[in-house]
């Protein structure tokens, strides 16, 4: 009888385990890691998507902010997480930039992650303080060349997209500008608006109100096309820097071994959410441009972006270790 009881108990446990594994995804809350601080564009987008995704999948999607060390510790934790779809991460372009800024990371930026869907990107605008006697990019380039090493430019930090975008502009235009790194975007922008530093490439959502108020002058946007909310500002490509394009993208990812069916399910759900007109309007309200890309296309783009940012970092000589 004891042998029969043991066999029956084992069978019951086996059936229970099988039933648990056969449960449709998701059957419990999903944790969405954001390796950046609360209030950032990535955080705001993550919270918007998490709220809508919770309603779609019938399980709570919990946003977990884990800022610090350029997002590396939080990102490393996701790389090591179980590839079951219950631990995801909202990444920005900083993820691929880190591969070049640091000589060693606790993960492989490409191989240890499964891109799920690219959602949007943040455009930037090259701005100058109104006291700088230029009206357009050509005038700025001429003025900067006439005053080599005399013009300072601000950025939120070493290795930030704004820093690297300016270094890319310097290389393409042959300029000698002096970098003034800050410990955040707010103080950097404040000093440019106040005239202490004359030049800065600023994320469009923060720059546009200052441009409209006359506190900053726009010379060009970093995107391949003009922005819908500022159609009178030319792209830097149009203005004379042929081939210039640089944005900070934001997308959803998981551990490398995330199964195809879960990846497809999440990508499809997020895509439908973003295409909803009400959600799309809220995303644009965050100063982001919608730029959906499925998992396969996102993986290809991700690899190309890492190579491209790596070249920009190499030319800038930026290191964080």
mmCIF file of C-alpha atoms in Angstrom:
data_model
loop_
_atom_site.group_PDB
_atom_site.id
_atom_site.type_symbol
_atom_site.label_atom_id
_atom_site.label_comp_id
_atom_site.label_asym_id
_atom_site.label_seq_id
_atom_site.Cartn_x
_atom_site.Cartn_y
_atom_site.Cartn_z
ATOM 1 C CA UNK A 1 0.000 0.000 0.000
ATOM 2 C CA UNK A 2 2.872 2.323 0.815
ATOM 3 C CA UNK A 3 4.352 1.709 -2.649
ATOM 4 C CA UNK A 4 0.988 2.408 -4.310
ATOM 5 C CA UNK A 5 0.561 5.586 -2.248
ATOM 6 C CA UNK A 6 4.051 6.760 -3.213
ATOM 7 C CA UNK A 7 3.350 6.127 -6.881
ATOM 8 C CA UNK A 8 0.050 8.012 -6.709
ATOM 9 C CA UNK A 9 1.666 10.944 -4.891
ATOM 10 C CA UNK A 10 4.396 11.132 -7.530
ATOM 11 C CA UNK A 11 1.835 11.005 -10.306
ATOM 12 C CA UNK A 12 -0.174 13.814 -8.732
ATOM 13 C CA UNK A 13 2.928 15.991 -8.376
ATOM 14 C CA UNK A 14 3.940 15.259 -11.958
ATOM 15 C CA UNK A 15 0.494 16.183 -13.230
ATOM 16 C CA UNK A 16 0.538 19.363 -11.150
ATOM 17 C CA UNK A 17 3.920 20.337 -12.562
ATOM 18 C CA UNK A 18 2.732 19.623 -16.090
ATOM 19 C CA UNK A 19 -0.410 21.664 -15.526
ATOM 20 C CA UNK A 20 1.650 24.575 -14.214
ATOM 21 C CA UNK A 21 3.987 24.445 -17.210
ATOM 22 C CA UNK A 22 1.037 24.230 -19.566
ATOM 23 C CA UNK A 23 -0.589 27.384 -18.220
ATOM 24 C CA UNK A 24 -0.958 30.021 -20.912
ATOM 25 C CA UNK A 25 1.367 33.029 -20.724
ATOM 26 C CA UNK A 26 1.036 35.105 -18.664
ATOM 27 C CA UNK A 27 -0.335 33.424 -15.565
ATOM 28 C CA UNK A 28 1.236 35.773 -13.010
ATOM 29 C CA UNK A 29 2.470 39.405 -12.799
ATOM 30 C CA UNK A 30 5.228 40.570 -15.144
ATOM 31 C CA UNK A 31 8.108 42.703 -13.866
ATOM 32 C CA UNK A 32 9.313 45.412 -16.252
ATOM 33 C CA UNK A 33 12.766 46.659 -15.268
ATOM 34 C CA UNK A 34 13.634 50.260 -16.130
ATOM 35 C CA UNK A 35 17.381 50.839 -15.588
ATOM 36 C CA UNK A 36 16.852 54.601 -15.450
ATOM 37 C CA UNK A 37 15.377 57.027 -12.947
ATOM 38 C CA UNK A 38 11.720 57.862 -12.438
ATOM 39 C CA UNK A 39 10.644 60.719 -14.694
ATOM 40 C CA UNK A 40 12.977 59.911 -17.577
ATOM 41 C CA UNK A 41 11.494 59.480 -21.052
ATOM 42 C CA UNK A 42 12.167 55.732 -20.895
ATOM 43 C CA UNK A 43 10.420 55.488 -17.520
ATOM 44 C CA UNK A 44 7.402 57.484 -18.719
ATOM 45 C CA UNK A 45 7.036 55.286 -21.800
ATOM 46 C CA UNK A 46 7.475 52.109 -19.736
ATOM 47 C CA UNK A 47 4.683 53.147 -17.359
ATOM 48 C CA UNK A 48 2.353 53.973 -20.223
ATOM 49 C CA UNK A 49 3.001 50.618 -21.919
ATOM 50 C CA UNK A 50 2.811 48.701 -18.617
ATOM 51 C CA UNK A 51 -0.604 50.112 -17.787
ATOM 52 C CA UNK A 52 -2.038 49.240 -21.182
ATOM 53 C CA UNK A 53 -0.335 45.846 -21.302
ATOM 54 C CA UNK A 54 -1.772 44.943 -17.888
ATOM 55 C CA UNK A 55 -5.262 45.442 -19.296
ATOM 56 C CA UNK A 56 -4.405 43.489 -22.444
ATOM 57 C CA UNK A 57 -2.872 40.372 -20.865
ATOM 58 C CA UNK A 58 -5.004 40.274 -17.732
ATOM 59 C CA UNK A 59 -2.006 40.326 -15.383
ATOM 60 C CA UNK A 60 -0.325 43.221 -13.632
ATOM 61 C CA UNK A 61 2.799 44.578 -15.321
ATOM 62 C CA UNK A 62 4.890 46.138 -12.566
ATOM 63 C CA UNK A 63 7.449 48.831 -13.434
ATOM 64 C CA UNK A 64 10.613 48.432 -11.353
ATOM 65 C CA UNK A 65 13.034 51.384 -11.588
ATOM 66 C CA UNK A 66 16.642 50.392 -10.911
ATOM 67 C CA UNK A 67 18.812 53.378 -11.885
ATOM 68 C CA UNK A 68 22.527 53.682 -11.240
ATOM 69 C CA UNK A 69 25.871 52.961 -12.898
ATOM 70 C CA UNK A 70 24.477 53.759 -16.344
ATOM 71 C CA UNK A 71 21.902 50.987 -15.933
ATOM 72 C CA UNK A 72 24.511 48.214 -15.925
ATOM 73 C CA UNK A 73 23.568 46.355 -12.680
ATOM 74 C CA UNK A 74 19.864 46.264 -13.553
ATOM 75 C CA UNK A 75 20.603 45.152 -17.107
ATOM 76 C CA UNK A 76 22.938 42.412 -15.874
ATOM 77 C CA UNK A 77 20.178 41.069 -13.608
ATOM 78 C CA UNK A 78 17.801 40.764 -16.569
ATOM 79 C CA UNK A 79 20.444 38.934 -18.610
ATOM 80 C CA UNK A 80 20.588 36.301 -15.853
ATOM 81 C CA UNK A 81 16.825 36.118 -15.259
ATOM 82 C CA UNK A 82 14.704 33.111 -16.180
ATOM 83 C CA UNK A 83 13.697 33.422 -19.876
ATOM 84 C CA UNK A 84 10.008 32.906 -19.132
ATOM 85 C CA UNK A 85 8.630 36.339 -20.042
ATOM 86 C CA UNK A 86 8.072 37.422 -16.448
ATOM 87 C CA UNK A 87 11.190 39.603 -16.299
ATOM 88 C CA UNK A 88 11.502 42.160 -19.079
ATOM 89 C CA UNK A 89 13.487 45.358 -19.555
ATOM 90 C CA UNK A 90 12.834 48.685 -21.257
ATOM 91 C CA UNK A 91 16.119 49.683 -22.855
ATOM 92 C CA UNK A 92 17.309 52.850 -24.554
ATOM 93 C CA UNK A 93 20.233 53.551 -26.887
ATOM 94 C CA UNK A 94 22.500 53.868 -23.831
ATOM 95 C CA UNK A 95 22.479 50.068 -23.775
ATOM 96 C CA UNK A 96 24.493 49.723 -26.971
ATOM 97 C CA UNK A 97 26.589 52.817 -26.216
ATOM 98 C CA UNK A 98 27.801 51.170 -22.992
ATOM 99 C CA UNK A 99 29.435 48.420 -25.033
ATOM 100 C CA UNK A 100 31.989 50.982 -26.243
ATOM 101 C CA UNK A 101 32.179 53.228 -23.188
ATOM 102 C CA UNK A 102 33.282 50.392 -20.891
ATOM 103 C CA UNK A 103 36.148 47.979 -21.485
ATOM 104 C CA UNK A 104 34.251 45.203 -19.710
ATOM 105 C CA UNK A 105 30.570 44.602 -18.955
ATOM 106 C CA UNK A 106 29.007 41.756 -16.924
ATOM 107 C CA UNK A 107 27.027 40.692 -20.016
ATOM 108 C CA UNK A 108 27.220 40.670 -23.799
ATOM 109 C CA UNK A 109 25.141 43.611 -25.043
ATOM 110 C CA UNK A 110 23.899 41.635 -28.056
ATOM 111 C CA UNK A 111 24.075 37.934 -27.227
ATOM 112 C CA UNK A 112 22.559 38.024 -23.734
ATOM 113 C CA UNK A 113 19.289 39.732 -24.707
ATOM 114 C CA UNK A 114 16.290 39.043 -26.928
ATOM 115 C CA UNK A 115 14.950 42.186 -28.629
ATOM 116 C CA UNK A 116 11.134 42.088 -28.567
ATOM 117 C CA UNK A 117 9.926 45.330 -30.130
ATOM 118 C CA UNK A 118 11.314 48.802 -30.736
ATOM 119 C CA UNK A 119 8.680 51.327 -29.711
ATOM 120 C CA UNK A 120 9.866 54.902 -30.175
ATOM 121 C CA UNK A 121 12.817 57.251 -30.242
ATOM 122 C CA UNK A 122 13.736 60.604 -28.752
ATOM 123 C CA UNK A 123 14.867 63.216 -31.297
ATOM 124 C CA UNK A 124 17.394 65.923 -30.441
ATOM 125 C CA UNK A 125 17.837 69.532 -31.553
ATOM 126 C CA UNK A 126 21.094 71.441 -31.953
ATOM 127 C CA UNK A 127 20.545 74.715 -30.080
ATOM 128 C CA UNK A 128 22.533 77.847 -29.322
ATOM 129 C CA UNK A 129 21.971 80.717 -26.936
ATOM 130 C CA UNK A 130 20.499 83.748 -28.785
ATOM 131 C CA UNK A 131 23.675 85.704 -28.024
ATOM 132 C CA UNK A 132 25.602 83.526 -30.491
ATOM 133 C CA UNK A 133 25.581 85.581 -33.729
ATOM 134 C CA UNK A 134 24.346 82.849 -36.081
ATOM 135 C CA UNK A 135 20.978 82.041 -37.616
ATOM 136 C CA UNK A 136 21.572 78.630 -39.178
ATOM 137 C CA UNK A 137 23.949 75.669 -39.216
ATOM 138 C CA UNK A 138 26.171 77.042 -41.995
ATOM 139 C CA UNK A 139 26.579 80.266 -40.073
ATOM 140 C CA UNK A 140 27.377 78.336 -36.906
ATOM 141 C CA UNK A 141 30.018 76.218 -38.613
ATOM 142 C CA UNK A 142 31.648 79.316 -40.089
ATOM 143 C CA UNK A 143 31.577 81.098 -36.716
ATOM 144 C CA UNK A 144 33.000 78.084 -34.860
ATOM 145 C CA UNK A 145 35.815 77.698 -37.406
ATOM 146 C CA UNK A 146 36.651 81.376 -36.991
ATOM 147 C CA UNK A 147 36.893 80.861 -33.200
ATOM 148 C CA UNK A 148 38.551 77.428 -32.755
ATOM 149 C CA UNK A 149 38.608 76.192 -29.154
ATOM 150 C CA UNK A 150 36.646 79.220 -27.945
ATOM 151 C CA UNK A 151 33.107 77.791 -28.038
ATOM 152 C CA UNK A 152 31.992 75.497 -25.237
ATOM 153 C CA UNK A 153 29.170 72.991 -25.499
ATOM 154 C CA UNK A 154 27.220 71.366 -22.679
ATOM 155 C CA UNK A 155 26.019 67.783 -22.277
ATOM 156 C CA UNK A 156 24.262 65.875 -19.471
ATOM 157 C CA UNK A 157 27.335 63.654 -18.967
ATOM 158 C CA UNK A 158 30.288 61.979 -20.619
ATOM 159 C CA UNK A 159 29.075 59.330 -23.036
ATOM 160 C CA UNK A 160 25.490 60.573 -23.125
ATOM 161 C CA UNK A 161 23.710 60.636 -26.519
ATOM 162 C CA UNK A 162 23.893 64.454 -26.512
ATOM 163 C CA UNK A 163 27.648 64.354 -25.917
ATOM 164 C CA UNK A 164 28.260 61.806 -28.644
ATOM 165 C CA UNK A 165 25.920 63.527 -31.094
ATOM 166 C CA UNK A 166 27.897 66.761 -30.679
ATOM 167 C CA UNK A 167 31.169 64.904 -31.150
ATOM 168 C CA UNK A 168 29.735 63.374 -34.327
ATOM 169 C CA UNK A 169 28.823 66.870 -35.542
ATOM 170 C CA UNK A 170 32.319 68.144 -34.669
ATOM 171 C CA UNK A 171 33.935 65.358 -36.677
ATOM 172 C CA UNK A 172 31.709 65.802 -39.722
ATOM 173 C CA UNK A 173 32.058 69.595 -39.762
ATOM 174 C CA UNK A 174 35.706 69.761 -38.677
ATOM 175 C CA UNK A 175 35.029 71.886 -35.592
ATOM 176 C CA UNK A 176 37.015 72.515 -32.414
ATOM 177 C CA UNK A 177 34.446 72.826 -29.613
ATOM 178 C CA UNK A 178 35.170 72.321 -25.902
ATOM 179 C CA UNK A 179 33.026 69.801 -24.013
ATOM 180 C CA UNK A 180 31.557 70.819 -20.640
ATOM 181 C CA UNK A 181 29.994 67.687 -19.089
ATOM 182 C CA UNK A 182 27.385 68.067 -16.335
ATOM 183 C CA UNK A 183 25.849 65.608 -13.881
ATOM 184 C CA UNK A 184 22.421 65.781 -15.490
ATOM 185 C CA UNK A 185 20.404 67.381 -18.262
ATOM 186 C CA UNK A 186 18.525 69.928 -16.146
ATOM 187 C CA UNK A 187 21.578 71.902 -14.967
ATOM 188 C CA UNK A 188 23.224 71.701 -18.386
ATOM 189 C CA UNK A 189 20.141 73.076 -20.119
ATOM 190 C CA UNK A 190 19.741 75.756 -17.451
ATOM 191 C CA UNK A 191 23.266 77.043 -18.063
ATOM 192 C CA UNK A 192 22.733 77.123 -21.840
ATOM 193 C CA UNK A 193 19.470 79.043 -21.404
ATOM 194 C CA UNK A 194 21.282 81.392 -19.028
ATOM 195 C CA UNK A 195 24.088 81.955 -21.527
ATOM 196 C CA UNK A 196 26.897 80.467 -19.418
ATOM 197 C CA UNK A 197 27.469 77.827 -22.126
ATOM 198 C CA UNK A 198 26.523 78.758 -25.713
ATOM 199 C CA UNK A 199 25.824 75.405 -27.390
ATOM 200 C CA UNK A 200 23.984 72.180 -26.593
ATOM 201 C CA UNK A 201 22.203 69.349 -28.370
ATOM 202 C CA UNK A 202 19.024 68.904 -26.313
ATOM 203 C CA UNK A 203 16.261 66.312 -26.433
ATOM 204 C CA UNK A 204 13.413 67.839 -28.451
ATOM 205 C CA UNK A 205 10.767 67.641 -25.716
ATOM 206 C CA UNK A 206 12.898 69.884 -23.484
ATOM 207 C CA UNK A 207 14.238 72.140 -26.231
ATOM 208 C CA UNK A 208 11.038 73.082 -28.051
ATOM 209 C CA UNK A 209 9.392 75.119 -25.248
ATOM 210 C CA UNK A 210 12.618 77.115 -24.826
ATOM 211 C CA UNK A 211 12.915 77.643 -28.578
ATOM 212 C CA UNK A 212 9.309 78.818 -28.808
ATOM 213 C CA UNK A 213 9.908 81.224 -25.893
ATOM 214 C CA UNK A 214 12.968 82.679 -27.636
ATOM 215 C CA UNK A 215 15.393 81.528 -24.948
ATOM 216 C CA UNK A 216 17.184 79.183 -27.369
ATOM 217 C CA UNK A 217 17.738 79.202 -31.127
ATOM 218 C CA UNK A 218 17.343 75.976 -33.105
ATOM 219 C CA UNK A 219 19.861 75.151 -35.847
ATOM 220 C CA UNK A 220 18.679 71.661 -36.803
ATOM 221 C CA UNK A 221 17.138 68.375 -35.670
ATOM 222 C CA UNK A 222 19.134 65.145 -35.522
ATOM 223 C CA UNK A 223 16.476 62.989 -37.213
ATOM 224 C CA UNK A 224 16.345 61.954 -40.879
ATOM 225 C CA UNK A 225 13.061 63.844 -41.332
ATOM 226 C CA UNK A 226 11.705 67.069 -39.894
ATOM 227 C CA UNK A 227 9.649 66.826 -36.724
ATOM 228 C CA UNK A 228 5.878 67.133 -37.078
ATOM 229 C CA UNK A 229 5.752 69.440 -34.048
ATOM 230 C CA UNK A 230 8.469 71.713 -35.468
ATOM 231 C CA UNK A 231 8.297 71.544 -39.276
ATOM 232 C CA UNK A 232 10.166 74.828 -39.711
ATOM 233 C CA UNK A 233 13.372 73.431 -38.170
ATOM 234 C CA UNK A 234 15.508 71.698 -40.840
ATOM 235 C CA UNK A 235 17.323 68.437 -40.269
ATOM 236 C CA UNK A 236 21.077 68.696 -39.824
ATOM 237 C CA UNK A 237 21.354 66.667 -43.014
ATOM 238 C CA UNK A 238 19.318 69.279 -44.914
ATOM 239 C CA UNK A 239 21.243 72.103 -43.289
ATOM 240 C CA UNK A 240 24.596 70.856 -44.550
ATOM 241 C CA UNK A 241 25.794 67.820 -42.572
ATOM 242 C CA UNK A 242 24.994 65.198 -45.178
ATOM 243 C CA UNK A 243 24.162 61.808 -43.708
ATOM 244 C CA UNK A 244 23.822 63.052 -40.130
ATOM 245 C CA UNK A 245 21.224 61.106 -38.166
ATOM 246 C CA UNK A 246 21.246 60.216 -34.499
ATOM 247 C CA UNK A 247 18.383 59.418 -32.130
ATOM 248 C CA UNK A 248 17.982 57.678 -28.785
ATOM 249 C CA UNK A 249 15.663 54.719 -29.349
ATOM 250 C CA UNK A 250 13.600 52.909 -26.708
ATOM 251 C CA UNK A 251 12.482 49.291 -26.913
ATOM 252 C CA UNK A 252 11.387 46.219 -24.997
ATOM 253 C CA UNK A 253 13.679 43.213 -24.474
ATOM 254 C CA UNK A 254 14.126 40.090 -22.376
ATOM 255 C CA UNK A 255 16.751 37.440 -21.622
ATOM 256 C CA UNK A 256 18.388 35.843 -24.666
ATOM 257 C CA UNK A 257 16.580 32.501 -24.424
ATOM 258 C CA UNK A 258 13.089 34.027 -24.351
ATOM 259 C CA UNK A 259 10.919 31.599 -26.375
ATOM 260 C CA UNK A 260 9.668 32.608 -29.821
ATOM 261 C CA UNK A 261 5.991 32.306 -28.879
ATOM 262 C CA UNK A 262 6.323 34.614 -25.857
ATOM 263 C CA UNK A 263 8.418 37.075 -27.859
ATOM 264 C CA UNK A 264 5.801 37.142 -30.625
ATOM 265 C CA UNK A 265 2.955 37.479 -28.124
ATOM 266 C CA UNK A 266 4.548 40.440 -26.341
ATOM 267 C CA UNK A 267 5.613 42.127 -29.589
ATOM 268 C CA UNK A 268 2.120 41.798 -31.005
ATOM 269 C CA UNK A 269 0.418 43.089 -27.869
ATOM 270 C CA UNK A 270 2.724 46.106 -27.545
ATOM 271 C CA UNK A 271 2.401 46.924 -31.248
ATOM 272 C CA UNK A 272 -1.397 46.932 -31.028
ATOM 273 C CA UNK A 273 -1.231 49.110 -27.918
ATOM 274 C CA UNK A 274 1.062 51.681 -29.543
ATOM 275 C CA UNK A 275 -1.087 51.823 -32.688
ATOM 276 C CA UNK A 276 -4.115 52.823 -30.634
ATOM 277 C CA UNK A 277 -4.670 56.533 -31.467
ATOM 278 C CA UNK A 278 -5.139 57.531 -27.820
ATOM 279 C CA UNK A 279 -1.937 55.795 -26.739
ATOM 280 C CA UNK A 280 -0.027 57.158 -29.730
ATOM 281 C CA UNK A 281 -1.077 60.688 -28.785
ATOM 282 C CA UNK A 282 0.164 60.181 -25.234
ATOM 283 C CA UNK A 283 3.509 58.859 -26.509
ATOM 284 C CA UNK A 284 3.961 61.917 -28.700
ATOM 285 C CA UNK A 285 3.058 64.011 -25.671
ATOM 286 C CA UNK A 286 6.175 62.618 -24.008
ATOM 287 C CA UNK A 287 8.244 64.143 -26.815
ATOM 288 C CA UNK A 288 8.848 60.790 -28.458
ATOM 289 C CA UNK A 289 8.411 59.718 -32.060
ATOM 290 C CA UNK A 290 6.706 56.351 -32.621
ATOM 291 C CA UNK A 291 9.006 53.985 -34.515
ATOM 292 C CA UNK A 292 7.704 50.425 -34.237
ATOM 293 C CA UNK A 293 9.963 47.580 -35.276
ATOM 294 C CA UNK A 294 9.279 43.860 -34.863
ATOM 295 C CA UNK A 295 11.637 41.476 -33.050
ATOM 296 C CA UNK A 296 13.704 40.392 -36.064
ATOM 297 C CA UNK A 297 14.064 43.887 -37.484
ATOM 298 C CA UNK A 298 14.841 45.251 -34.035
ATOM 299 C CA UNK A 299 17.607 42.663 -33.560
ATOM 300 C CA UNK A 300 19.236 43.706 -36.849
ATOM 301 C CA UNK A 301 18.852 47.395 -36.027
ATOM 302 C CA UNK A 302 20.232 46.823 -32.512
ATOM 303 C CA UNK A 303 23.440 45.296 -33.897
ATOM 304 C CA UNK A 304 23.884 48.068 -36.460
ATOM 305 C CA UNK A 305 23.328 50.729 -33.797
ATOM 306 C CA UNK A 306 25.970 49.166 -31.565
ATOM 307 C CA UNK A 307 28.495 49.323 -34.399
ATOM 308 C CA UNK A 308 27.542 52.890 -35.317
ATOM 309 C CA UNK A 309 27.622 54.219 -31.756
ATOM 310 C CA UNK A 310 30.904 52.398 -31.234
ATOM 311 C CA UNK A 311 32.473 54.381 -34.054
ATOM 312 C CA UNK A 312 31.144 57.651 -32.597
ATOM 313 C CA UNK A 313 32.555 56.752 -29.168
ATOM 314 C CA UNK A 314 35.917 55.828 -30.702
ATOM 315 C CA UNK A 315 36.167 59.137 -32.510
ATOM 316 C CA UNK A 316 35.127 61.067 -29.400
ATOM 317 C CA UNK A 317 37.616 59.195 -27.235
ATOM 318 C CA UNK A 318 34.945 58.827 -24.550
ATOM 319 C CA UNK A 319 35.547 56.260 -21.800
ATOM 320 C CA UNK A 320 33.828 55.638 -18.468
ATOM 321 C CA UNK A 321 36.318 53.226 -16.882
#
